């Protein structure tokens, strides 16, 4: 077949009694067989398929086509996508949190980057990953928790990297919750472990509110209190500002935060009263008692003779 020309249509037949349910399934099967018959390793074929996507005009259609083909192939063909994700996370765009890197959410917006011809590799890999994982089976997606904990967690040290991982896995939480609840719980714990690493590595966190909003969304929509014990230990090690925002994740953190706030309020009130007493002359105790009609000598004598 010549490059750039579409193949001829399949002959008309009764697909009800065919090995394949429709022409699209037949074409997918034939494509996979041709790719597997190539005299090159599956890793090279998988990388070549991913490279094809980034060089096409109708890129969204190509992404869906590649996602459909690559997920129908054996694991060595599609596992190379994990290497692309690691490469993006290790790139200077996400590892150096500088003003030149731009607003992180704009960098992760594939549609805006593509329409403005600002081809950011991080947004393209993010969109391609979503296309591939969308067509993946639940067995293929079940490798994501291990991929997060063993491969990505040691790499994530900046806010940009953390936000990238959240954008990467976020669209598939509903599917995990419905089909593999165990994986959903493992992913939830991995998210907090990555946050702990970022909190310890960065001196200043600029996007605490979006991060906490996402974690609250996971709690109230997917995990509930299922990971409360593991998450509570991590939250207690975070900086006070982050701990304050996550105080409703676990009851103990809320109690501790409220008690510390009450202690701070009592301390401030005590200091205020002491400062006011130091700056204002106080009346003697006798004058205070005499100024009170209930404490006057006449009233006290009356109460003394009043029968009980």
mmCIF file of C-alpha atoms in Angstrom:
data_model
loop_
_atom_site.group_PDB
_atom_site.id
_atom_site.type_symbol
_atom_site.label_atom_id
_atom_site.label_comp_id
_atom_site.label_asym_id
_atom_site.label_seq_id
_atom_site.Cartn_x
_atom_site.Cartn_y
_atom_site.Cartn_z
ATOM 1 C CA UNK A 1 0.000 0.000 0.000
ATOM 2 C CA UNK A 2 1.331 3.419 -0.881
ATOM 3 C CA UNK A 3 1.854 5.934 1.893
ATOM 4 C CA UNK A 4 -0.911 8.501 2.229
ATOM 5 C CA UNK A 5 -3.582 6.397 0.506
ATOM 6 C CA UNK A 6 -6.369 4.706 2.384
ATOM 7 C CA UNK A 7 -6.707 0.952 2.012
ATOM 8 C CA UNK A 8 -9.576 -0.470 0.032
ATOM 9 C CA UNK A 9 -12.791 -1.262 1.851
ATOM 10 C CA UNK A 10 -13.430 -4.737 3.197
ATOM 11 C CA UNK A 11 -15.651 -6.894 1.020
ATOM 12 C CA UNK A 12 -19.293 -6.893 1.890
ATOM 13 C CA UNK A 13 -20.214 -9.839 4.055
ATOM 14 C CA UNK A 14 -22.545 -10.835 6.843
ATOM 15 C CA UNK A 15 -20.577 -9.741 9.928
ATOM 16 C CA UNK A 16 -23.005 -11.569 12.206
ATOM 17 C CA UNK A 17 -21.353 -14.867 11.326
ATOM 18 C CA UNK A 18 -17.828 -13.515 10.925
ATOM 19 C CA UNK A 19 -14.891 -13.886 13.265
ATOM 20 C CA UNK A 20 -14.911 -10.104 13.778
ATOM 21 C CA UNK A 21 -18.071 -8.162 14.700
ATOM 22 C CA UNK A 22 -17.462 -5.255 12.295
ATOM 23 C CA UNK A 23 -14.913 -3.846 9.798
ATOM 24 C CA UNK A 24 -13.266 -1.672 12.452
ATOM 25 C CA UNK A 25 -12.462 -4.668 14.653
ATOM 26 C CA UNK A 26 -11.114 -6.518 11.630
ATOM 27 C CA UNK A 27 -8.900 -3.579 10.674
ATOM 28 C CA UNK A 28 -7.598 -3.303 14.224
ATOM 29 C CA UNK A 29 -6.723 -6.987 14.304
ATOM 30 C CA UNK A 30 -4.944 -6.833 10.954
ATOM 31 C CA UNK A 31 -2.965 -3.769 12.042
ATOM 32 C CA UNK A 32 -1.820 -5.468 15.242
ATOM 33 C CA UNK A 33 -0.762 -8.589 13.351
ATOM 34 C CA UNK A 34 1.280 -6.506 10.909
ATOM 35 C CA UNK A 35 2.988 -4.624 13.733
ATOM 36 C CA UNK A 36 3.801 -7.791 15.639
ATOM 37 C CA UNK A 37 5.237 -9.340 12.475
ATOM 38 C CA UNK A 38 7.867 -6.595 12.158
ATOM 39 C CA UNK A 39 11.433 -7.787 12.687
ATOM 40 C CA UNK A 40 12.115 -5.227 15.451
ATOM 41 C CA UNK A 41 11.602 -5.309 19.228
ATOM 42 C CA UNK A 42 8.189 -4.365 20.572
ATOM 43 C CA UNK A 43 9.711 -1.447 22.495
ATOM 44 C CA UNK A 44 10.895 0.144 19.252
ATOM 45 C CA UNK A 45 7.506 -0.348 17.615
ATOM 46 C CA UNK A 46 5.731 1.198 20.578
ATOM 47 C CA UNK A 47 7.987 4.257 20.585
ATOM 48 C CA UNK A 48 7.515 4.654 16.834
ATOM 49 C CA UNK A 49 3.739 4.611 17.281
ATOM 50 C CA UNK A 50 3.941 7.312 19.932
ATOM 51 C CA UNK A 51 6.169 9.412 17.696
ATOM 52 C CA UNK A 52 3.651 9.207 14.850
ATOM 53 C CA UNK A 53 1.058 11.007 16.957
ATOM 54 C CA UNK A 54 3.161 14.096 17.520
ATOM 55 C CA UNK A 55 3.687 14.727 13.795
ATOM 56 C CA UNK A 56 0.109 14.843 12.523
ATOM 57 C CA UNK A 57 -2.292 17.710 11.885
ATOM 58 C CA UNK A 58 -5.478 15.959 12.999
ATOM 59 C CA UNK A 59 -3.742 15.041 16.204
ATOM 60 C CA UNK A 60 -6.763 14.112 18.327
ATOM 61 C CA UNK A 61 -7.952 11.498 15.812
ATOM 62 C CA UNK A 62 -4.437 10.097 15.587
ATOM 63 C CA UNK A 63 -4.186 9.925 19.378
ATOM 64 C CA UNK A 64 -7.367 7.902 19.634
ATOM 65 C CA UNK A 65 -6.270 5.631 16.785
ATOM 66 C CA UNK A 66 -2.859 5.007 18.359
ATOM 67 C CA UNK A 67 -4.457 4.466 21.758
ATOM 68 C CA UNK A 68 -6.802 1.897 20.266
ATOM 69 C CA UNK A 69 -4.012 0.072 18.428
ATOM 70 C CA UNK A 70 -1.343 0.130 21.109
ATOM 71 C CA UNK A 71 -3.635 -1.165 23.857
ATOM 72 C CA UNK A 72 -4.599 -4.117 21.658
ATOM 73 C CA UNK A 73 -0.928 -5.141 21.458
ATOM 74 C CA UNK A 74 1.027 -7.089 24.104
ATOM 75 C CA UNK A 75 2.564 -5.300 27.087
ATOM 76 C CA UNK A 76 6.043 -4.596 25.589
ATOM 77 C CA UNK A 77 4.385 -2.376 22.979
ATOM 78 C CA UNK A 78 2.390 -0.082 25.274
ATOM 79 C CA UNK A 79 4.514 -0.115 28.423
ATOM 80 C CA UNK A 80 6.909 2.343 26.720
ATOM 81 C CA UNK A 81 4.357 5.049 27.510
ATOM 82 C CA UNK A 82 5.511 4.853 31.134
ATOM 83 C CA UNK A 83 9.025 5.778 30.024
ATOM 84 C CA UNK A 84 7.632 8.853 28.256
ATOM 85 C CA UNK A 85 5.857 9.923 31.445
ATOM 86 C CA UNK A 86 9.042 9.532 33.492
ATOM 87 C CA UNK A 87 10.946 11.561 30.913
ATOM 88 C CA UNK A 88 8.430 14.401 31.114
ATOM 89 C CA UNK A 89 8.436 14.430 34.914
ATOM 90 C CA UNK A 90 12.226 14.639 34.908
ATOM 91 C CA UNK A 91 12.314 17.487 32.369
ATOM 92 C CA UNK A 92 13.380 21.007 33.442
ATOM 93 C CA UNK A 93 9.874 22.288 32.703
ATOM 94 C CA UNK A 94 8.495 20.456 35.731
ATOM 95 C CA UNK A 95 11.558 20.140 37.954
ATOM 96 C CA UNK A 96 12.419 23.864 38.055
ATOM 97 C CA UNK A 97 9.594 25.941 39.518
ATOM 98 C CA UNK A 98 10.522 29.275 37.990
ATOM 99 C CA UNK A 99 8.430 32.077 36.557
ATOM 100 C CA UNK A 100 9.675 31.290 33.067
ATOM 101 C CA UNK A 101 7.941 27.919 33.215
ATOM 102 C CA UNK A 102 4.576 29.677 33.156
ATOM 103 C CA UNK A 103 1.367 28.947 34.976
ATOM 104 C CA UNK A 104 1.251 25.174 35.481
ATOM 105 C CA UNK A 105 -2.387 24.720 34.529
ATOM 106 C CA UNK A 106 -1.786 26.503 31.224
ATOM 107 C CA UNK A 107 1.102 24.154 30.483
ATOM 108 C CA UNK A 108 -1.167 21.156 31.031
ATOM 109 C CA UNK A 109 -3.983 22.416 28.789
ATOM 110 C CA UNK A 110 -3.483 20.442 25.579
ATOM 111 C CA UNK A 111 -6.202 22.228 23.588
ATOM 112 C CA UNK A 112 -4.867 25.696 24.347
ATOM 113 C CA UNK A 113 -1.267 24.699 23.646
ATOM 114 C CA UNK A 114 -2.152 23.019 20.359
ATOM 115 C CA UNK A 115 -4.337 25.853 19.089
ATOM 116 C CA UNK A 116 -1.699 28.457 19.931
ATOM 117 C CA UNK A 117 1.030 26.345 18.272
ATOM 118 C CA UNK A 118 2.972 26.229 21.547
ATOM 119 C CA UNK A 119 3.854 22.560 21.387
ATOM 120 C CA UNK A 120 4.657 21.691 24.984
ATOM 121 C CA UNK A 121 5.850 18.137 25.337
ATOM 122 C CA UNK A 122 4.290 17.796 28.784
ATOM 123 C CA UNK A 123 0.774 18.638 27.559
ATOM 124 C CA UNK A 124 1.099 16.381 24.499
ATOM 125 C CA UNK A 125 2.260 13.398 26.539
ATOM 126 C CA UNK A 126 -0.531 14.071 29.015
ATOM 127 C CA UNK A 127 -3.176 13.999 26.271
ATOM 128 C CA UNK A 128 -1.625 10.927 24.661
ATOM 129 C CA UNK A 129 -1.605 9.113 28.012
ATOM 130 C CA UNK A 130 -5.278 9.905 28.502
ATOM 131 C CA UNK A 131 -6.053 8.521 25.037
ATOM 132 C CA UNK A 132 -4.134 5.304 25.670
ATOM 133 C CA UNK A 133 -5.486 4.721 29.173
ATOM 134 C CA UNK A 134 -9.006 5.468 27.965
ATOM 135 C CA UNK A 135 -8.811 2.456 25.634
ATOM 136 C CA UNK A 136 -6.944 0.267 28.145
ATOM 137 C CA UNK A 137 -8.540 -2.673 29.861
ATOM 138 C CA UNK A 138 -8.874 -2.702 33.634
ATOM 139 C CA UNK A 139 -6.066 -5.234 33.756
ATOM 140 C CA UNK A 140 -3.743 -2.780 32.048
ATOM 141 C CA UNK A 141 -4.890 0.065 34.287
ATOM 142 C CA UNK A 142 -4.249 -2.054 37.371
ATOM 143 C CA UNK A 143 -0.531 -1.458 36.853
ATOM 144 C CA UNK A 144 -0.926 2.259 37.542
ATOM 145 C CA UNK A 145 -0.805 2.041 41.386
ATOM 146 C CA UNK A 146 2.483 0.160 41.225
ATOM 147 C CA UNK A 147 3.756 2.615 38.637
ATOM 148 C CA UNK A 148 2.887 5.522 40.939
ATOM 149 C CA UNK A 149 4.413 4.103 44.116
ATOM 150 C CA UNK A 150 7.562 2.519 42.699
ATOM 151 C CA UNK A 151 8.478 4.713 39.718
ATOM 152 C CA UNK A 152 6.896 8.153 40.021
ATOM 153 C CA UNK A 153 6.935 8.728 43.775
ATOM 154 C CA UNK A 154 10.772 8.837 44.048
ATOM 155 C CA UNK A 155 10.827 11.425 41.234
ATOM 156 C CA UNK A 156 8.116 13.830 42.401
ATOM 157 C CA UNK A 157 9.651 16.664 44.437
ATOM 158 C CA UNK A 158 8.088 19.860 43.060
ATOM 159 C CA UNK A 159 4.577 21.239 42.907
ATOM 160 C CA UNK A 160 4.561 21.138 39.117
ATOM 161 C CA UNK A 161 5.402 17.434 39.154
ATOM 162 C CA UNK A 162 2.707 16.746 41.737
ATOM 163 C CA UNK A 163 0.076 18.637 39.750
ATOM 164 C CA UNK A 164 1.124 16.765 36.621
ATOM 165 C CA UNK A 165 0.605 13.391 38.307
ATOM 166 C CA UNK A 166 -2.792 14.525 39.617
ATOM 167 C CA UNK A 167 -3.805 15.569 36.095
ATOM 168 C CA UNK A 168 -2.489 12.285 34.752
ATOM 169 C CA UNK A 169 -4.525 9.923 36.938
ATOM 170 C CA UNK A 170 -7.475 12.127 37.913
ATOM 171 C CA UNK A 171 -9.758 11.335 34.939
ATOM 172 C CA UNK A 172 -9.640 7.594 35.704
ATOM 173 C CA UNK A 173 -10.546 7.647 39.400
ATOM 174 C CA UNK A 174 -14.206 6.947 38.644
ATOM 175 C CA UNK A 175 -13.300 3.824 36.702
ATOM 176 C CA UNK A 176 -10.984 2.604 39.449
ATOM 177 C CA UNK A 177 -13.677 3.173 42.043
ATOM 178 C CA UNK A 178 -16.202 1.147 40.058
ATOM 179 C CA UNK A 179 -14.004 -1.683 38.773
ATOM 180 C CA UNK A 180 -10.998 -1.966 41.121
ATOM 181 C CA UNK A 181 -11.639 -0.392 44.515
ATOM 182 C CA UNK A 182 -8.359 -1.715 45.889
ATOM 183 C CA UNK A 183 -6.436 0.180 43.225
ATOM 184 C CA UNK A 184 -8.390 3.335 44.035
ATOM 185 C CA UNK A 185 -7.331 3.139 47.688
ATOM 186 C CA UNK A 186 -3.693 2.525 46.765
ATOM 187 C CA UNK A 187 -3.726 5.528 44.448
ATOM 188 C CA UNK A 188 -5.231 7.716 47.175
ATOM 189 C CA UNK A 189 -2.429 6.824 49.597
ATOM 190 C CA UNK A 190 0.216 7.353 46.900
ATOM 191 C CA UNK A 191 -1.131 10.872 46.274
ATOM 192 C CA UNK A 192 -0.581 11.795 49.937
ATOM 193 C CA UNK A 193 2.877 10.230 49.984
ATOM 194 C CA UNK A 194 3.854 12.363 46.998
ATOM 195 C CA UNK A 195 2.443 15.440 48.724
ATOM 196 C CA UNK A 196 4.554 14.640 51.773
ATOM 197 C CA UNK A 197 7.700 14.463 49.635
ATOM 198 C CA UNK A 198 6.878 17.797 47.970
ATOM 199 C CA UNK A 199 6.122 19.404 51.333
ATOM 200 C CA UNK A 200 9.507 18.344 52.687
ATOM 201 C CA UNK A 201 11.430 19.362 49.573
ATOM 202 C CA UNK A 202 9.895 22.773 48.771
ATOM 203 C CA UNK A 203 10.333 25.777 51.017
ATOM 204 C CA UNK A 204 7.199 27.455 49.692
ATOM 205 C CA UNK A 205 4.003 25.982 48.250
ATOM 206 C CA UNK A 206 2.033 28.215 45.889
ATOM 207 C CA UNK A 207 -0.833 25.890 44.955
ATOM 208 C CA UNK A 208 -1.960 24.472 48.263
ATOM 209 C CA UNK A 209 -5.624 25.296 47.645
ATOM 210 C CA UNK A 210 -5.951 23.409 44.299
ATOM 211 C CA UNK A 211 -4.053 20.459 45.774
ATOM 212 C CA UNK A 212 -6.294 20.305 48.844
ATOM 213 C CA UNK A 213 -9.441 20.706 46.726
ATOM 214 C CA UNK A 214 -8.406 17.667 44.697
ATOM 215 C CA UNK A 215 -7.696 15.607 47.837
ATOM 216 C CA UNK A 216 -11.064 16.552 49.332
ATOM 217 C CA UNK A 217 -12.724 15.547 46.060
ATOM 218 C CA UNK A 218 -11.095 12.122 46.297
ATOM 219 C CA UNK A 219 -12.193 11.676 49.904
ATOM 220 C CA UNK A 220 -15.831 12.642 49.474
ATOM 221 C CA UNK A 221 -16.342 11.042 46.056
ATOM 222 C CA UNK A 222 -14.235 7.861 46.102
ATOM 223 C CA UNK A 223 -12.341 6.775 49.227
ATOM 224 C CA UNK A 224 -14.263 8.111 52.224
ATOM 225 C CA UNK A 225 -12.607 6.966 55.468
ATOM 226 C CA UNK A 226 -11.125 3.818 53.922
ATOM 227 C CA UNK A 227 -7.583 5.226 53.977
ATOM 228 C CA UNK A 228 -8.027 7.343 57.098
ATOM 229 C CA UNK A 229 -5.329 5.629 59.181
ATOM 230 C CA UNK A 230 -2.619 5.818 56.511
ATOM 231 C CA UNK A 231 -3.515 9.374 55.489
ATOM 232 C CA UNK A 232 -3.714 10.733 59.034
ATOM 233 C CA UNK A 233 -0.095 9.835 59.758
ATOM 234 C CA UNK A 234 1.012 11.678 56.636
ATOM 235 C CA UNK A 235 -1.097 14.778 57.282
ATOM 236 C CA UNK A 236 0.353 15.182 60.782
ATOM 237 C CA UNK A 237 3.842 15.566 59.275
ATOM 238 C CA UNK A 238 2.896 18.381 56.876
ATOM 239 C CA UNK A 239 3.530 22.074 57.423
ATOM 240 C CA UNK A 240 0.937 23.940 59.545
ATOM 241 C CA UNK A 241 -0.663 25.731 56.586
ATOM 242 C CA UNK A 242 -1.257 22.485 54.733
ATOM 243 C CA UNK A 243 -2.360 20.702 57.879
ATOM 244 C CA UNK A 244 -4.884 23.454 58.539
ATOM 245 C CA UNK A 245 -6.388 23.066 55.064
ATOM 246 C CA UNK A 246 -6.640 19.285 55.419
ATOM 247 C CA UNK A 247 -8.064 19.341 58.948
ATOM 248 C CA UNK A 248 -11.375 17.833 57.829
ATOM 249 C CA UNK A 249 -9.790 14.788 56.197
ATOM 250 C CA UNK A 250 -9.419 13.109 59.599
ATOM 251 C CA UNK A 251 -11.174 13.851 62.872
ATOM 252 C CA UNK A 252 -8.017 13.865 64.952
ATOM 253 C CA UNK A 253 -6.372 16.554 62.848
ATOM 254 C CA UNK A 254 -9.507 18.672 63.178
ATOM 255 C CA UNK A 255 -9.510 18.314 66.956
ATOM 256 C CA UNK A 256 -5.842 19.161 67.237
ATOM 257 C CA UNK A 257 -6.221 22.189 65.012
ATOM 258 C CA UNK A 258 -9.237 23.490 66.929
ATOM 259 C CA UNK A 259 -7.532 22.937 70.283
ATOM 260 C CA UNK A 260 -4.411 24.733 69.128
ATOM 261 C CA UNK A 261 -6.574 27.599 67.844
ATOM 262 C CA UNK A 262 -8.350 27.784 71.203
ATOM 263 C CA UNK A 263 -5.022 27.780 73.015
ATOM 264 C CA UNK A 264 -3.769 30.550 70.763
ATOM 265 C CA UNK A 265 -6.936 32.557 71.384
ATOM 266 C CA UNK A 266 -6.652 32.143 75.154
ATOM 267 C CA UNK A 267 -2.994 33.127 75.033
ATOM 268 C CA UNK A 268 -3.775 36.247 73.023
ATOM 269 C CA UNK A 269 -6.623 37.205 75.368
ATOM 270 C CA UNK A 270 -4.378 36.700 78.401
ATOM 271 C CA UNK A 271 -1.669 38.841 76.888
ATOM 272 C CA UNK A 272 -4.260 41.512 76.041
ATOM 273 C CA UNK A 273 -5.588 41.584 79.588
ATOM 274 C CA UNK A 274 -2.100 41.721 81.071
ATOM 275 C CA UNK A 275 -1.137 44.574 78.767
ATOM 276 C CA UNK A 276 -4.291 46.477 79.639
ATOM 277 C CA UNK A 277 -3.695 45.976 83.354
ATOM 278 C CA UNK A 278 -0.144 47.151 82.993
ATOM 279 C CA UNK A 279 -1.139 50.298 81.116
ATOM 280 C CA UNK A 280 -4.277 51.280 83.138
ATOM 281 C CA UNK A 281 -4.213 52.060 86.915
ATOM 282 C CA UNK A 282 -6.409 49.595 88.812
ATOM 283 C CA UNK A 283 -8.748 50.595 91.653
ATOM 284 C CA UNK A 284 -8.177 48.981 95.058
ATOM 285 C CA UNK A 285 -10.259 45.964 95.919
ATOM 286 C CA UNK A 286 -12.118 47.824 98.658
ATOM 287 C CA UNK A 287 -13.331 50.489 96.280
ATOM 288 C CA UNK A 288 -14.485 47.838 93.777
ATOM 289 C CA UNK A 289 -16.472 46.044 96.447
ATOM 290 C CA UNK A 290 -17.890 49.233 97.865
ATOM 291 C CA UNK A 291 -19.007 50.450 94.473
ATOM 292 C CA UNK A 292 -21.165 47.342 94.123
ATOM 293 C CA UNK A 293 -24.498 47.845 95.865
ATOM 294 C CA UNK A 294 -24.846 44.154 96.556
ATOM 295 C CA UNK A 295 -21.502 44.141 98.341
ATOM 296 C CA UNK A 296 -22.074 47.269 100.492
ATOM 297 C CA UNK A 297 -21.942 46.951 104.334
ATOM 298 C CA UNK A 298 -25.618 47.746 104.680
ATOM 299 C CA UNK A 299 -26.671 45.066 102.250
ATOM 300 C CA UNK A 300 -24.341 42.537 103.853
ATOM 301 C CA UNK A 301 -25.772 43.297 107.307
ATOM 302 C CA UNK A 302 -29.264 42.871 105.969
ATOM 303 C CA UNK A 303 -28.374 39.520 104.523
ATOM 304 C CA UNK A 304 -26.790 38.507 107.793
ATOM 305 C CA UNK A 305 -30.075 39.020 109.714
ATOM 306 C CA UNK A 306 -32.245 37.512 107.047
ATOM 307 C CA UNK A 307 -33.526 34.091 108.146
ATOM 308 C CA UNK A 308 -32.556 31.195 105.981
#
